[in-house]
PDB file of C-alpha atoms and ligand atoms in Angstrom:
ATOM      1  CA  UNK A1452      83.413 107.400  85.219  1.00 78.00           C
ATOM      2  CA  UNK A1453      84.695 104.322  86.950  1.00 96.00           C
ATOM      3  CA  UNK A1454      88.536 104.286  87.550  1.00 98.00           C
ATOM      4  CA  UNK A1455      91.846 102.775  88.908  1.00 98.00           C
ATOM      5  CA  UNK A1456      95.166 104.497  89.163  1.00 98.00           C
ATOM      6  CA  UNK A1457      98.643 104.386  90.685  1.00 98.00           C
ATOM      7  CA  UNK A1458      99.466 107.307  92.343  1.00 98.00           C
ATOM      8  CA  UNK A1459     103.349 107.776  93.106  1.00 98.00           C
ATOM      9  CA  UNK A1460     105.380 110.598  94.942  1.00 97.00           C
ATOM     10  CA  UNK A1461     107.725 111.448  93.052  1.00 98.00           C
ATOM     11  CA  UNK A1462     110.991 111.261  95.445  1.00 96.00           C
ATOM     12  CA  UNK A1463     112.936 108.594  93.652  1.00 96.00           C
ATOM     13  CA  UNK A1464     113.107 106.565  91.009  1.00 96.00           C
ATOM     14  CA  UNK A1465     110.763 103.409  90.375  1.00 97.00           C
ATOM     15  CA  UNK A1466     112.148 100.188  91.495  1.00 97.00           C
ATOM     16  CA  UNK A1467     110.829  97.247  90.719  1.00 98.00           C
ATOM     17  CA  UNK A1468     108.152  96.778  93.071  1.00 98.00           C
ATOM     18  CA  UNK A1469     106.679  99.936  92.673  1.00 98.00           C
ATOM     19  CA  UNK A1470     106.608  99.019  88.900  1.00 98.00           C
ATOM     20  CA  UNK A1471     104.423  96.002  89.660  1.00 98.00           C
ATOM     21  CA  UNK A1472     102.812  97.547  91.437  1.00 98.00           C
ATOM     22  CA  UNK A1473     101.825  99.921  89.314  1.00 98.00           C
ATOM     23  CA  UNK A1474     101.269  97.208  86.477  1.00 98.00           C
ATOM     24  CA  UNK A1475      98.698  95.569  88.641  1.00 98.00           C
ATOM     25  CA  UNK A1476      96.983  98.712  89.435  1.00 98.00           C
ATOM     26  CA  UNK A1477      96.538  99.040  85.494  1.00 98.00           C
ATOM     27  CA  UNK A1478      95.987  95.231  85.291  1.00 98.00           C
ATOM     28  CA  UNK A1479      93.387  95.240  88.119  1.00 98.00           C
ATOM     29  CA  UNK A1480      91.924  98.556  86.071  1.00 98.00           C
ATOM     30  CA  UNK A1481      91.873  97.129  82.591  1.00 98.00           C
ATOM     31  CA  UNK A1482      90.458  93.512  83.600  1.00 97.00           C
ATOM     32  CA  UNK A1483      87.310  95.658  85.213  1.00 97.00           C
ATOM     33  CA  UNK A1484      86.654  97.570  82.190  1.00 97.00           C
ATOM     34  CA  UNK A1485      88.141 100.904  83.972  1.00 98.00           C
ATOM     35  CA  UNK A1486      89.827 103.676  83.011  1.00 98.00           C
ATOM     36  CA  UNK A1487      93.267 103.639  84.162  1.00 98.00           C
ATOM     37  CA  UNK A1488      95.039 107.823  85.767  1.00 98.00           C
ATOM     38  CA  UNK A1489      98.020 108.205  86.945  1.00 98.00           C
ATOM     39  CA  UNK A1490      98.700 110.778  90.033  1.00 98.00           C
ATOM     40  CA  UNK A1491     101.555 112.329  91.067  1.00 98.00           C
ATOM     41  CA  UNK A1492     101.758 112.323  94.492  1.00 98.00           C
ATOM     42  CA  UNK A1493     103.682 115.734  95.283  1.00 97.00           C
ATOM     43  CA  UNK A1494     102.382 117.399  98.547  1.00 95.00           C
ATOM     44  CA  UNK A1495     105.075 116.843 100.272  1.00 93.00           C
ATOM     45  CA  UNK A1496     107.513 119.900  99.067  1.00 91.00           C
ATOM     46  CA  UNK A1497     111.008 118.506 100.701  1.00 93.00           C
ATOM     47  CA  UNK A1498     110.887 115.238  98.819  1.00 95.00           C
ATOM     48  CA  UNK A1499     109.167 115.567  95.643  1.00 97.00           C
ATOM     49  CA  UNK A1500     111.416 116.581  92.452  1.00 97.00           C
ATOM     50  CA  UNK A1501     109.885 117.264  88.960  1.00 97.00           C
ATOM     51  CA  UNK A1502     113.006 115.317  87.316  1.00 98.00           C
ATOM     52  CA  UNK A1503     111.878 112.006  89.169  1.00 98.00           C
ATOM     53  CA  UNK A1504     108.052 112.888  88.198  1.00 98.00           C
ATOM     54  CA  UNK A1505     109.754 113.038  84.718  1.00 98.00           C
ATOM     55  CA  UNK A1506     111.747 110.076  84.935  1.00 98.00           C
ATOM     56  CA  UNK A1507     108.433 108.212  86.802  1.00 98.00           C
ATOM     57  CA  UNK A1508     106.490 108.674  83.444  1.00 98.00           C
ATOM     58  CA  UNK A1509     109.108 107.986  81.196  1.00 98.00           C
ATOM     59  CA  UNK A1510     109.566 104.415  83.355  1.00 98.00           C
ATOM     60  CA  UNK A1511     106.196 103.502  82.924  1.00 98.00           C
ATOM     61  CA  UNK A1512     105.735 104.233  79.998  1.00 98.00           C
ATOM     62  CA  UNK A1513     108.797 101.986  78.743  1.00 98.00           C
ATOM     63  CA  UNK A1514     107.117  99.643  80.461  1.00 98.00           C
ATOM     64  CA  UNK A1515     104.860 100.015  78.098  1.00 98.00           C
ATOM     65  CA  UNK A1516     101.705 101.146  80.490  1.00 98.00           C
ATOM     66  CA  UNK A1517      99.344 103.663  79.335  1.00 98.00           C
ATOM     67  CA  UNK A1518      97.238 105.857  80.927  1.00 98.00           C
ATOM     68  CA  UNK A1519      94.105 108.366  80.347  1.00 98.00           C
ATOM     69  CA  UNK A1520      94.971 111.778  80.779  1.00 97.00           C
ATOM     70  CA  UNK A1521      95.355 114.197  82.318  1.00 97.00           C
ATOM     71  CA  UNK A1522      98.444 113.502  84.632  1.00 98.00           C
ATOM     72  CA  UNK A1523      97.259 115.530  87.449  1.00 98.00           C
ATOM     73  CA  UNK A1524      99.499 116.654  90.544  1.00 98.00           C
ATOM     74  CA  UNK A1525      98.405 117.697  94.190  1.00 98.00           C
ATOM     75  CA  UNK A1526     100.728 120.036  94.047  1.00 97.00           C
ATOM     76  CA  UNK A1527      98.067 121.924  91.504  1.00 97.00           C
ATOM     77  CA  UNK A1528      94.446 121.099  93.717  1.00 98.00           C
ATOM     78  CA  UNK A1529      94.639 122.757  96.615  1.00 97.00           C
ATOM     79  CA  UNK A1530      91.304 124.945  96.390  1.00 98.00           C
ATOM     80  CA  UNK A1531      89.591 120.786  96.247  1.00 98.00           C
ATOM     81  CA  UNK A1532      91.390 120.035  99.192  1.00 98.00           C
ATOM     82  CA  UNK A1533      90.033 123.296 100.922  1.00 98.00           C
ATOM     83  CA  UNK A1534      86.455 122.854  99.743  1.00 98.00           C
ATOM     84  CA  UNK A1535      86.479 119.223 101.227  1.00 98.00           C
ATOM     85  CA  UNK A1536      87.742 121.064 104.705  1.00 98.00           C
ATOM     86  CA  UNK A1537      84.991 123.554 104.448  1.00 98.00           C
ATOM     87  CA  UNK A1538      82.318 121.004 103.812  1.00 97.00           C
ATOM     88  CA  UNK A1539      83.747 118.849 106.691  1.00 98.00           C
ATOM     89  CA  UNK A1540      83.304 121.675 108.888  1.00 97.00           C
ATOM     90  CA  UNK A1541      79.808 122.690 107.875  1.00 97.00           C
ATOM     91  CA  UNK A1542      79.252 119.024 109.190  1.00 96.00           C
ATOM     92  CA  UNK A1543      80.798 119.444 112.245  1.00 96.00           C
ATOM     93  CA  UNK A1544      83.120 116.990 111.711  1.00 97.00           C
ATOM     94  CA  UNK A1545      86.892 118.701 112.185  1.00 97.00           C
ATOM     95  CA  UNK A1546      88.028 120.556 114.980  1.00 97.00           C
ATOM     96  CA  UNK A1547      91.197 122.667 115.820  1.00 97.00           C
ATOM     97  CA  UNK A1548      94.178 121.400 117.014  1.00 97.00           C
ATOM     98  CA  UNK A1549      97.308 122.878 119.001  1.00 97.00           C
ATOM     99  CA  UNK A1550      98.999 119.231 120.407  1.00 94.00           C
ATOM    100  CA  UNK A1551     102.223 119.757 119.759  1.00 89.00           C
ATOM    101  CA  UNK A1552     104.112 116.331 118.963  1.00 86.00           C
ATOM    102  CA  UNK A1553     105.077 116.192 122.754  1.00 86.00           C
ATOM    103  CA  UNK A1554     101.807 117.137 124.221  1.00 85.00           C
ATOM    104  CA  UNK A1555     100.380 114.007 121.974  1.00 85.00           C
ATOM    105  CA  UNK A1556     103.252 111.670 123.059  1.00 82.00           C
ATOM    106  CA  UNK A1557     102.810 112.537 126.971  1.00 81.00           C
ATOM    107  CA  UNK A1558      98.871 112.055 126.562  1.00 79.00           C
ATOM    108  CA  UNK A1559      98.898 108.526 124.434  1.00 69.00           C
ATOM    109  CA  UNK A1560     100.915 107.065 127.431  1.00 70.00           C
ATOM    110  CA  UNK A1561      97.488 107.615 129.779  1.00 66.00           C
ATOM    111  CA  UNK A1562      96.355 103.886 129.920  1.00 63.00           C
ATOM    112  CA  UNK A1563      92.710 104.677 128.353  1.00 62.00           C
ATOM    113  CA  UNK A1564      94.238 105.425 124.823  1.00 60.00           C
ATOM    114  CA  UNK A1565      94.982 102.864 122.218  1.00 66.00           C
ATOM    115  CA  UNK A1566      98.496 103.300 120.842  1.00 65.00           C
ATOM    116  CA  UNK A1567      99.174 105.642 118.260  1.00 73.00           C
ATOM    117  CA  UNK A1568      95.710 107.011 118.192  1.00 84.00           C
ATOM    118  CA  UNK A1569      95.138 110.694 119.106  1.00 91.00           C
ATOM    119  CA  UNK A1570      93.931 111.334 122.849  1.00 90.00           C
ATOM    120  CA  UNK A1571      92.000 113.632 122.136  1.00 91.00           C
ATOM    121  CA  UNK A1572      92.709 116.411 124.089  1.00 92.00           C
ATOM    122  CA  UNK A1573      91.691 119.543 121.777  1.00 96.00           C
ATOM    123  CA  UNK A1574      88.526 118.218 120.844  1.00 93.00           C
ATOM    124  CA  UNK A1575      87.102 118.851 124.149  1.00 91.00           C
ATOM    125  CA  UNK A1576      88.434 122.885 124.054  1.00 95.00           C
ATOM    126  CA  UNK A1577      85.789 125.568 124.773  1.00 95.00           C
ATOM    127  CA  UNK A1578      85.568 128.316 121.907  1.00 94.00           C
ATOM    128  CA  UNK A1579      87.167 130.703 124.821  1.00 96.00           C
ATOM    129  CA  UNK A1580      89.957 128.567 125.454  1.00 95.00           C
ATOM    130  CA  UNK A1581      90.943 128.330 121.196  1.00 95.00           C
ATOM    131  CA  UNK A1582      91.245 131.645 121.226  1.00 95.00           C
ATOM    132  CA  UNK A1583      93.754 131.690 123.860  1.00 95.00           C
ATOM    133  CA  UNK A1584      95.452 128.687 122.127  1.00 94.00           C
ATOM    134  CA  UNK A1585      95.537 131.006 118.174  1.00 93.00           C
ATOM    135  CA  UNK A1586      97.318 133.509 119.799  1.00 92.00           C
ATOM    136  CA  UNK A1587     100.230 131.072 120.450  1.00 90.00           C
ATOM    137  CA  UNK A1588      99.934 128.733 117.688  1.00 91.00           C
ATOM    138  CA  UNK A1589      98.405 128.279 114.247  1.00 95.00           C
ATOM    139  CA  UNK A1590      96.188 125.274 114.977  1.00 97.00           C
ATOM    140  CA  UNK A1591      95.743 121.862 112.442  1.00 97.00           C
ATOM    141  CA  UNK A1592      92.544 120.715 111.449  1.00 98.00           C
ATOM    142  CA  UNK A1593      91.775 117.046 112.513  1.00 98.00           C
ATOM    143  CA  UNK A1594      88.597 114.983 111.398  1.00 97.00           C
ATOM    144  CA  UNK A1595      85.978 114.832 113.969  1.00 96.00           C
ATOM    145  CA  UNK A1596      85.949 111.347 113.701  1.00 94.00           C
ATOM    146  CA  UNK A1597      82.251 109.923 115.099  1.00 90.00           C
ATOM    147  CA  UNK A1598      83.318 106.241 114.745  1.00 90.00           C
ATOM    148  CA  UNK A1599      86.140 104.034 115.983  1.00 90.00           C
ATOM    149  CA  UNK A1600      86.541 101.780 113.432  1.00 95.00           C
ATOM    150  CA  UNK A1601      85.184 101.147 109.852  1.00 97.00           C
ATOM    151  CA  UNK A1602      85.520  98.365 107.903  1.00 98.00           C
ATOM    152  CA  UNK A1603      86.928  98.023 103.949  1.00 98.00           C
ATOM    153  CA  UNK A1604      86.442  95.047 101.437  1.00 97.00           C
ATOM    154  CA  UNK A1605      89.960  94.430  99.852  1.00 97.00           C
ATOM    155  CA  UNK A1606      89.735  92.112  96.432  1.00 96.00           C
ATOM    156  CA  UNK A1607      92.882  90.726  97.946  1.00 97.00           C
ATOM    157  CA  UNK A1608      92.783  90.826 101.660  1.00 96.00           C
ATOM    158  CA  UNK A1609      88.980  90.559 102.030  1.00 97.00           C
ATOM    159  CA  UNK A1610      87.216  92.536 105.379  1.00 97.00           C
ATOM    160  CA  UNK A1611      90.019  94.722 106.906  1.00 97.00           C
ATOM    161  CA  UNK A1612      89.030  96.849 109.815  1.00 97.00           C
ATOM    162  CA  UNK A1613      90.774  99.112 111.185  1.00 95.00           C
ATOM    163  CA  UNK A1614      91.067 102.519 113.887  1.00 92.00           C
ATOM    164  CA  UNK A1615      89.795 106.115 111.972  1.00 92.00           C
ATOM    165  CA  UNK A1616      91.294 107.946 114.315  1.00 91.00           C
ATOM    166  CA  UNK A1617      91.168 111.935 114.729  1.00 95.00           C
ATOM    167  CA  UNK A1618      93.362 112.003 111.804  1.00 94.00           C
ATOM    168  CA  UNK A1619      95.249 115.614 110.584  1.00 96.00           C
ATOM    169  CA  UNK A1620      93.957 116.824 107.892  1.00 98.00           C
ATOM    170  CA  UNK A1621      96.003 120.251 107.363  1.00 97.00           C
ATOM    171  CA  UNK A1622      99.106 120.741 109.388  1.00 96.00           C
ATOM    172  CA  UNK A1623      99.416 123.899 111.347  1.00 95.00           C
ATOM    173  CA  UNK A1624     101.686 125.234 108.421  1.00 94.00           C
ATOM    174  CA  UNK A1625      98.718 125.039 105.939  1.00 95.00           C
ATOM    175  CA  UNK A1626      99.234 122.424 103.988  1.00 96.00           C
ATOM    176  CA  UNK A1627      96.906 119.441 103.192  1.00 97.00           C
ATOM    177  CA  UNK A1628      97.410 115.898 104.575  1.00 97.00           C
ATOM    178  CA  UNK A1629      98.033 113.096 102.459  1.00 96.00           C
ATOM    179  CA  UNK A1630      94.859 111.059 103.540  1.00 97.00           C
ATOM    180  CA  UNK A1631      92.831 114.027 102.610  1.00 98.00           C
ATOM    181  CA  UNK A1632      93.911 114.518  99.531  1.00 98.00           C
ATOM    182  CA  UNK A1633      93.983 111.118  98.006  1.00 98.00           C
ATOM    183  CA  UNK A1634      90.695 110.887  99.961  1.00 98.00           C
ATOM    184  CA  UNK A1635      89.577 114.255  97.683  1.00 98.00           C
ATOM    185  CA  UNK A1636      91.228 113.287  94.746  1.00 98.00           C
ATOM    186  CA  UNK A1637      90.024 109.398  94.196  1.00 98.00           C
ATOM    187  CA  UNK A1638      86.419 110.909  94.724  1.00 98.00           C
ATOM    188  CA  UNK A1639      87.031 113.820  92.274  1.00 98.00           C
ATOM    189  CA  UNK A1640      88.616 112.012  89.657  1.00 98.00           C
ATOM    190  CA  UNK A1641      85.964 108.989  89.677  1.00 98.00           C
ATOM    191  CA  UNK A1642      88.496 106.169  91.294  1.00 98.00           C
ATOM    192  CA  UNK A1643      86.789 103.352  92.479  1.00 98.00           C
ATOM    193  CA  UNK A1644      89.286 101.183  92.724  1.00 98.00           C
ATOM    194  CA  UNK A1645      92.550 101.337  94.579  1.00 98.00           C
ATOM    195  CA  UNK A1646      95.415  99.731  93.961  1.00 98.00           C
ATOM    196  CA  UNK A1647      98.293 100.235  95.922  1.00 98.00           C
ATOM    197  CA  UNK A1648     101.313  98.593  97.778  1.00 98.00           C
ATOM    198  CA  UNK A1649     100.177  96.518 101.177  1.00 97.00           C
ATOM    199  CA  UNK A1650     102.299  99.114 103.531  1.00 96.00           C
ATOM    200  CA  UNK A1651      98.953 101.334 103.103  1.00 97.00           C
ATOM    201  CA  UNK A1652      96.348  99.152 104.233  1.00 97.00           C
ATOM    202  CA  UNK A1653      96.637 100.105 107.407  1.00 95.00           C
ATOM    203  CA  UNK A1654      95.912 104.048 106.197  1.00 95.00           C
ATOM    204  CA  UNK A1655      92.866 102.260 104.292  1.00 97.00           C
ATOM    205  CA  UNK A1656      89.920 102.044 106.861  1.00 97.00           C
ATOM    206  CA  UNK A1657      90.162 105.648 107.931  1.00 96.00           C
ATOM    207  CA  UNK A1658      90.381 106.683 104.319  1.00 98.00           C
ATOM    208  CA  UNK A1659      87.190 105.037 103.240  1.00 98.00           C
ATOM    209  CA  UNK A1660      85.625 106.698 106.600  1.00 97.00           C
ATOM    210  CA  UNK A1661      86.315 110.170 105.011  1.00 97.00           C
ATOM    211  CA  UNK A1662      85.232 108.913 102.025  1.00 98.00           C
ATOM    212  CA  UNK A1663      82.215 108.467 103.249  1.00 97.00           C
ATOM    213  CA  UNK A1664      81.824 111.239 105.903  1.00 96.00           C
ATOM    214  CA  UNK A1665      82.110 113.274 102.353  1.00 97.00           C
ATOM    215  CA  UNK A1666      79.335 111.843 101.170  1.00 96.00           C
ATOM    216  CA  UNK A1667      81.813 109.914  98.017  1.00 97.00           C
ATOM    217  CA  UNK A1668      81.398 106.264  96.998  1.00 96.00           C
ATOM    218  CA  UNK A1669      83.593 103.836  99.220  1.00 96.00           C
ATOM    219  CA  UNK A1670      86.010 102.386  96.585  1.00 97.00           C
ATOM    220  CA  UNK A1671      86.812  98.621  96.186  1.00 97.00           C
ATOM    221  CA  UNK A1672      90.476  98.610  97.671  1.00 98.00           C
ATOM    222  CA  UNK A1673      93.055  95.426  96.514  1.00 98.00           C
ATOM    223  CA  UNK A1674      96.331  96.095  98.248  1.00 98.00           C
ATOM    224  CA  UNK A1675      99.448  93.964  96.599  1.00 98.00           C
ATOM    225  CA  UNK A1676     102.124  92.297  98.484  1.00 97.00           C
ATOM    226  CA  UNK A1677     105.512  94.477  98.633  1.00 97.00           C
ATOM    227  CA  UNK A1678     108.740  93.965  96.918  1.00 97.00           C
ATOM    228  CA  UNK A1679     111.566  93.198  99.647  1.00 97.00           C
ATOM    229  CA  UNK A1680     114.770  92.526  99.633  1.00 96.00           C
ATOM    230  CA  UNK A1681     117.271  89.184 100.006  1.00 93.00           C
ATOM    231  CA  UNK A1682     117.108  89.828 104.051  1.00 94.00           C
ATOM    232  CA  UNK A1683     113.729  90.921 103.559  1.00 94.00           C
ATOM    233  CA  UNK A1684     113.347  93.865 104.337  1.00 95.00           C
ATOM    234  CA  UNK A1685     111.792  96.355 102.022  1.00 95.00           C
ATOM    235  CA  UNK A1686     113.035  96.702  98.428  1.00 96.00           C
ATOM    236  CA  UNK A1687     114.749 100.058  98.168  1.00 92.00           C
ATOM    237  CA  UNK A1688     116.875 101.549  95.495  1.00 87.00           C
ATOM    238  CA  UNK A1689     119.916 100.626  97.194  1.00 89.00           C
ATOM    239  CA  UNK A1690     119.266  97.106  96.879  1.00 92.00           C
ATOM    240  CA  UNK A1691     120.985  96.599  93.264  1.00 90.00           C
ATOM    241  CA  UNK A1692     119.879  96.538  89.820  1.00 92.00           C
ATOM    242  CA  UNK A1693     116.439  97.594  90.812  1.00 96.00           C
ATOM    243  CA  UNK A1694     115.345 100.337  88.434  1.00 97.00           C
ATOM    244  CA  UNK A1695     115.290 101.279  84.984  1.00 97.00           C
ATOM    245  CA  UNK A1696     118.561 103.333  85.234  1.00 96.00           C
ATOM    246  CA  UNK A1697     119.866  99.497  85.612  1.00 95.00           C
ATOM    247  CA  UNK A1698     117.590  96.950  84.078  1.00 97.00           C
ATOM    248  CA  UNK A1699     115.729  97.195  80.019  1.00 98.00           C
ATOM    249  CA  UNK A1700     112.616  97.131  80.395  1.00 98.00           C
ATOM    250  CA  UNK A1701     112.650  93.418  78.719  1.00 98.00           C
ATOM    251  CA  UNK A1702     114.439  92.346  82.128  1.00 97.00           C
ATOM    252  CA  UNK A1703     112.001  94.233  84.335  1.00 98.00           C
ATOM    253  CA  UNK A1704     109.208  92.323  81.958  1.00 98.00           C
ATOM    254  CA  UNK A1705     110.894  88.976  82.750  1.00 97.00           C
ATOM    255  CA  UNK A1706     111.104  89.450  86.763  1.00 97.00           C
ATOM    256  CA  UNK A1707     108.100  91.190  86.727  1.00 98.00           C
ATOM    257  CA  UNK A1708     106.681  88.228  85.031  1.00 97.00           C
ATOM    258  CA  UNK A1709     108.043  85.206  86.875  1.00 97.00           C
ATOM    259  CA  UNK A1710     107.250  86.649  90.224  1.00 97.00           C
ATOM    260  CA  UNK A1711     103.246  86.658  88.919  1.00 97.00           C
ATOM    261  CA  UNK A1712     103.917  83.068  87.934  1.00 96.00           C
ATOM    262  CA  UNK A1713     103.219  84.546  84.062  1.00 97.00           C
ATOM    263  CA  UNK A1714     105.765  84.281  81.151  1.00 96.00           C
ATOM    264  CA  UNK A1715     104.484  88.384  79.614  1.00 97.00           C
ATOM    265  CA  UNK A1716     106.538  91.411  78.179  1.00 97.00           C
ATOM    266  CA  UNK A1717     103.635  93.310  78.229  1.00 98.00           C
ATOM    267  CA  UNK A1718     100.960  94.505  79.914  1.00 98.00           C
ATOM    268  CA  UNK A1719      98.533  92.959  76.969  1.00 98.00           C
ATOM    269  CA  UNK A1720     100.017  89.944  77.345  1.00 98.00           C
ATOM    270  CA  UNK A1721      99.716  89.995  81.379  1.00 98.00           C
ATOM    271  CA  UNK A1722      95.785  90.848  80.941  1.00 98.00           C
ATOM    272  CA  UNK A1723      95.831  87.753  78.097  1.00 98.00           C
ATOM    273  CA  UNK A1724      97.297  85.873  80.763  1.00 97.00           C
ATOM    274  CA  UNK A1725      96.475  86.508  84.769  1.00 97.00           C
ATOM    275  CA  UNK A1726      93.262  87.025  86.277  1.00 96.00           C
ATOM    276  CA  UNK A1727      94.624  89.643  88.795  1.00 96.00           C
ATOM    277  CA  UNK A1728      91.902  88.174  91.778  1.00 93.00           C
ATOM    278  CA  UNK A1729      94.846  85.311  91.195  1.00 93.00           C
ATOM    279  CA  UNK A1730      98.092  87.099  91.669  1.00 95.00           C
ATOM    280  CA  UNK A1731     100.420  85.656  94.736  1.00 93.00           C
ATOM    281  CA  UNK A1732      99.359  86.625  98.039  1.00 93.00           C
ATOM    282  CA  UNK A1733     103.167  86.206  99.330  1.00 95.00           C
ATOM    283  CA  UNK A1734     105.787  88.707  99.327  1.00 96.00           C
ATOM    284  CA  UNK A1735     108.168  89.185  96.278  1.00 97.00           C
ATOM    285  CA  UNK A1736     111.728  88.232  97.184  1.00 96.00           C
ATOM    286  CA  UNK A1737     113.634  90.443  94.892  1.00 95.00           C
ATOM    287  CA  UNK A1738     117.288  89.111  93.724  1.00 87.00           C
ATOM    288  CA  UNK A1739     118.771  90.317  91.052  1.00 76.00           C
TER     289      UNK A1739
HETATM  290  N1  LIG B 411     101.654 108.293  96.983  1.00 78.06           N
HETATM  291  C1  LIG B 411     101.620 107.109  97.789  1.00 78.06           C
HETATM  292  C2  LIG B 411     102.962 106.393  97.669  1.00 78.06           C
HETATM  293  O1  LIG B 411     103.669 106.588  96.690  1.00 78.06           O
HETATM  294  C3  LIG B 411     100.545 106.163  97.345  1.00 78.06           C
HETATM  295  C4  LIG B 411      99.208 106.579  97.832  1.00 78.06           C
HETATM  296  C5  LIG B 411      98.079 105.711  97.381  1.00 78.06           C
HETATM  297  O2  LIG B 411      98.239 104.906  96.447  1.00 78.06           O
HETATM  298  O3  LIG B 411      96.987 105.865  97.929  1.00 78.06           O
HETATM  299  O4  LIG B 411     103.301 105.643  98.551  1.00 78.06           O
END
């Protein structure tokens, strides 16, 4: 199966950027002759809330989007997200980890790392000294990563390249990191095409590096300008009339709309209407 999706966490309610968002991901989908899934986005326990899942779904679909089930949650797929780790492993390509924040921050100022990246200081452990280190700590997993830098094609944004990175891929507490499960779950589910908000292309070359250190198909990535604000920062929920709680979804249709340069009030129309290779490259000033 071939596939888009949009693939929320559900801390909050939709605003409107996330809603066009997730309109273009379905637009993007349906203009490619893909199916369209929807993923909720719910590994991270403190923020995620099964009313705003509920209220997620409800929102889109009053926006009238559909979707092919199942819904499925991370939440529910952690034995995938294990079996990835395993196979990683078998390849040689994770090690152990016992950095502690501080450790990391004291090593990234050594003038031979590149900023933000992970210094690399547990890759290098002997099997003697990890056993020392269990007895303290439970250790994360990172990726073994064997290159420094891959390079995506974005419908949008064209060649991006960017670090990999050693990145986590299960905290020391056990649980899963985001990149490897949307990593896991685009592959399982058959998604080869992403479409998501631009404040994740950065996350995007190291993705498609696990992607294909998995041995699954690289997907075709188009990441949409964000929604911001009158000052222009980005939209958030405390901007206004910015979700469904405040707008009909007729309004929502109408901004929605203009801001693609398209007079639709539904996603039909839209796909009549907007060849989403088209859609503006700037950011959407939201005032309402
Ligand atoms: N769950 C992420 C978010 O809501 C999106 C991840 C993705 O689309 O890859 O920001």
């Amino acid at each position: 199966m071939s596939a888009g999706r949009f693939a929320p966490s559900p801390s909050g309610d939709l605003h409107l950027g996330n809603l066009r968002t997730a309109i273009l991901a379905w637009l993007f989908a349906r203009a490619t002759d893909r199916a369209f899934l929807v993923r909720v986005e719910d590994l991270d326990r403190q923020r995620s809330r099964p009313e705003f899942e509920r209220s997620q779904l409800e929102d889109l679909a009053a926006m009238g989007l559909t979707w092919d089930p199942p819904v499925v949650r991370q939440s529910e797929r952690d034995d995938l997200y294990a079996d990835a780790l395993v196979r990683l492993a078998e390849a040689g390509l994770t090690f152990e980890c016992f950095c502690t924040r501080r450790e990391i921050a004291e090593a990234v100022r050594a003038p031979h790392v590149s900023p933000g990246a992970y210094p690399g200081t547990c890759r290098r452990l002997t099997e003697a000294e990890r056993d020392a280190r269990r007895a303290d700590r439970a250790p994360a997993i990172r990726l073994r990563a064997d290159a420094p830098t891959w390079t995506i094609h974005d419908v949008l944004e064209g060649e991006v390249r960017g670090d990999v990175d050693d990145l986590v891929l299960r905290r020391g507490d056990g649980a899963h990191a985001y990149n490897l499960a949307v990593v896991v779950d685009d592959g399982e589910q058959g998604v080869d095409q992403v479409v998501r908000g631009l404040d994740l292309i950065d996350a995007a070359p190291a993705q498609a590096y696990l992607a294909h250190a998995l041995g699954l198909p690289e997907p075709v990535y188009a990441h949409v300008p964000l929604a911001l604000n009158a000052e222009g920062r980005r939209l958030a929920k405390r901007d206004g009339a910015v979700t469904l709680r405040d707008l009909s979804p007729d309004v929502a249709w109408e901004l929605i709309g203009a801001s693609l340069g398209v007079d639709a009030r539904s996603p039909e129309q839209l796909l009549a209407r907007l060849d989403p290779a088209q859609i503006p490259g700037n950011p959407w000033i939201v005032t309402t």
